Short mmCIF file of C-alpha atoms in Angstrom, two decimals:
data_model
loop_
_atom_site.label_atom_id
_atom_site.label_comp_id
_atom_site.label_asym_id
_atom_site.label_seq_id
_atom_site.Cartn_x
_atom_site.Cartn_y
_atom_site.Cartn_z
CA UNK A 1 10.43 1.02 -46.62
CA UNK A 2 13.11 3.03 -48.41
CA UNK A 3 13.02 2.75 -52.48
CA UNK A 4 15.83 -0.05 -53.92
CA UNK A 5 18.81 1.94 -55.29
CA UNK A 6 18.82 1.60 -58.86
CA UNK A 7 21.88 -0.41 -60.74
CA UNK A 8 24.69 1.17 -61.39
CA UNK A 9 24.93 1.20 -65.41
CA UNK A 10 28.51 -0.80 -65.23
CA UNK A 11 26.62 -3.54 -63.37
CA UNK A 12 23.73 -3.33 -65.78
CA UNK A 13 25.98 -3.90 -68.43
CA UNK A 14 28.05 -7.19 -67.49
CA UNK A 15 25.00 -8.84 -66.20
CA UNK A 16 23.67 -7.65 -69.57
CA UNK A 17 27.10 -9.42 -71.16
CA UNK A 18 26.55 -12.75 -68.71
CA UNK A 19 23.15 -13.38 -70.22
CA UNK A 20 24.30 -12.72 -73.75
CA UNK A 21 27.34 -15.30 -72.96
CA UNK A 22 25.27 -17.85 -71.35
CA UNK A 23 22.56 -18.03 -74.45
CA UNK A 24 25.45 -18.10 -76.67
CA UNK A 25 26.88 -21.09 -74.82
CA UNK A 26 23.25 -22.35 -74.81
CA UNK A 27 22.68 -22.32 -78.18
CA UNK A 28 26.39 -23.72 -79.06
CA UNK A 29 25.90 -26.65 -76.74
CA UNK A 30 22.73 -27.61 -78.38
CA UNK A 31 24.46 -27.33 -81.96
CA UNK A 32 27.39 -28.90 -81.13
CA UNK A 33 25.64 -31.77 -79.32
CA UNK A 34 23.18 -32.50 -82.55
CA UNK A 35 26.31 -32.70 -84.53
CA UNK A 36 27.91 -35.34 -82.11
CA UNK A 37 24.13 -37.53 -82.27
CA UNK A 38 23.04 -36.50 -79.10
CA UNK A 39 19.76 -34.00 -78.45
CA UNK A 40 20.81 -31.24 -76.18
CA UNK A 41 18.93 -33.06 -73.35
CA UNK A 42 20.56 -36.72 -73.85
CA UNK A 43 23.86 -34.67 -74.13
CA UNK A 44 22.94 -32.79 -70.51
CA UNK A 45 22.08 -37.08 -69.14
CA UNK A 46 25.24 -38.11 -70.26
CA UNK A 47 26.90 -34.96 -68.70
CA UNK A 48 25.18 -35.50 -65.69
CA UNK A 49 25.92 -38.88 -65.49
CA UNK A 50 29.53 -38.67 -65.70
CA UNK A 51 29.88 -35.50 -64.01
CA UNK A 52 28.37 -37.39 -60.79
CA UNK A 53 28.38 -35.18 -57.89
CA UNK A 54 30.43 -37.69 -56.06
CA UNK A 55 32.75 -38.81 -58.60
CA UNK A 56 31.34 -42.47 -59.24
CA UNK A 57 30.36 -41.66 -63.32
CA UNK A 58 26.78 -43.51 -61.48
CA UNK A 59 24.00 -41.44 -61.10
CA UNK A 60 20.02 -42.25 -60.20
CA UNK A 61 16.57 -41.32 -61.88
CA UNK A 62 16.13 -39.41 -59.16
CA UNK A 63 19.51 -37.65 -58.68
CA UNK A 64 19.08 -36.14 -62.42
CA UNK A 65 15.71 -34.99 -62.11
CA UNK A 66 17.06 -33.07 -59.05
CA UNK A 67 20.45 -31.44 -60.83
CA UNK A 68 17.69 -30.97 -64.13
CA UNK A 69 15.18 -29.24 -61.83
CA UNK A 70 12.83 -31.73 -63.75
CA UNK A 71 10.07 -33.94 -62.82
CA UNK A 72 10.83 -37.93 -62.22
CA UNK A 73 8.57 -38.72 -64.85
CA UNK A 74 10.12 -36.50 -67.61
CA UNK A 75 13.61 -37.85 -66.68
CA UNK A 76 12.75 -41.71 -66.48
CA UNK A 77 11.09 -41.35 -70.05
CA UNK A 78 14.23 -39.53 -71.61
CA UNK A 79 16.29 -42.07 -69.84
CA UNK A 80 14.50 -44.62 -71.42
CA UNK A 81 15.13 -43.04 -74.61
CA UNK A 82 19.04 -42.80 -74.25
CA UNK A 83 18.49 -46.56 -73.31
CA UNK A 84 16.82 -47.14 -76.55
CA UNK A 85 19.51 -45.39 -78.20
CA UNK A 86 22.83 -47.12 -76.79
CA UNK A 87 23.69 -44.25 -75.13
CA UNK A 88 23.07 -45.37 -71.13
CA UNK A 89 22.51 -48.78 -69.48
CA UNK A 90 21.10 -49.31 -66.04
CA UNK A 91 23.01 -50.82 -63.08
CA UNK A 92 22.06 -52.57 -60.03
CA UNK A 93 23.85 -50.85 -57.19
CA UNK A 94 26.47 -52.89 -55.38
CA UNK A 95 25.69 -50.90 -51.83
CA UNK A 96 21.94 -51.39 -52.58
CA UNK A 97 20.17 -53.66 -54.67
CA UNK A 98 17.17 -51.82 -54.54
CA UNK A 99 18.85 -49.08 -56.22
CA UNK A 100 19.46 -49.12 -59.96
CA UNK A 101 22.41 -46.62 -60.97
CA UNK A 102 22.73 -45.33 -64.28
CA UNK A 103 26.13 -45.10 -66.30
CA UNK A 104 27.17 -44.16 -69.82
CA UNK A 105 27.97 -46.82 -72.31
CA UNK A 106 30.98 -46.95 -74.43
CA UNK A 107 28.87 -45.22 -77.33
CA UNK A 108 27.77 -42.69 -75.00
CA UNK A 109 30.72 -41.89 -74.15
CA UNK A 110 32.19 -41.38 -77.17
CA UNK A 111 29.23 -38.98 -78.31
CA UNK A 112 29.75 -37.45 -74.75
CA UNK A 113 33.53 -36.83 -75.50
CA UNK A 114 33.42 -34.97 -79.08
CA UNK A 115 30.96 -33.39 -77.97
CA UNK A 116 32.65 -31.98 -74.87
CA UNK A 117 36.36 -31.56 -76.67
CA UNK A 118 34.33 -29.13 -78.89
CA UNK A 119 32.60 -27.28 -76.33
CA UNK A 120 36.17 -26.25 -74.85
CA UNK A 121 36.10 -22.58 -76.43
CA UNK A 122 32.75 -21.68 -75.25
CA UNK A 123 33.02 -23.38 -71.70
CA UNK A 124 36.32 -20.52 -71.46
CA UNK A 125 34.07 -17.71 -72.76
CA UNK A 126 31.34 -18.52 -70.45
CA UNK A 127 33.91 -19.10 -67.56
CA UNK A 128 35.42 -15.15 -68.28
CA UNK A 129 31.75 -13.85 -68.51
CA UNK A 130 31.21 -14.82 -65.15
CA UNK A 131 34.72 -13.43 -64.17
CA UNK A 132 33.77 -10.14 -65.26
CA UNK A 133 30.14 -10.36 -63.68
CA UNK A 134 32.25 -10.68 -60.91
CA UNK A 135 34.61 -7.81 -61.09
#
């Protein structure tokens, strides 16, 4: 089996910028979301929540400890906790009443939205990091 051809500096050096880009934006989000009320992981709930994969603002235990590559158990406690906190509320699901759908109260939404509006400037950095990572 033929050695792997090593990187080409150029390539070395925007997947070098991407990583630097994406802590940034990691370490923005999490500031930005403490200073809205929200931990960076109730902020990622809420995200998740409204950001539902198929557009309903719902989303289930089970669908965010998917998307959070997270176990059930760690997700149903720090749902519990945004509960606590007025941040989500639990719905029965009108297709299933089996199902219970989460959804983002009217406090977590407004925590959710500043802390989102202020995110705008590094969400565009991070989107032309991956541009050039591209290129």
């Amino acid at each position: 089996m033929p050695e792997p051809t090593a990187p080409r500096t150029e390539e070395v050096l925007r997947a070098a910028e991407f990583r630097t880009a994406l802590r940034r934006f990691e370490r923005q989000s999490d500031r930005i979301a403490r200073a809205s009320g929200l931990t960076p992981r109730r902020y990622l709930i809420l995200l998740l929540i409204k950001g539902a994969a198929d557009g309903s603002e719902r989303s289930t235990v089970t669908e965010l400890a998917k998307r959070m590559s997270l176990a059930q158990s760690t997700v149903t406690e720090l749902v519990a906790r945004a509960e606590d906190a007025g941040l989500v509320q639990r719905e029965s699901s009108p297709d299933d009443g089996r199902v219970v759908k989460l959804a983002v109260t009217k406090e977590g939404e407004r925590r959710l939205t500043e802390a989102f509006r202020s995110l705008a400037a590094e969400r565009r950095s991070l989107r032309e990091a991956i541009g050039r990572l591209a290129d």
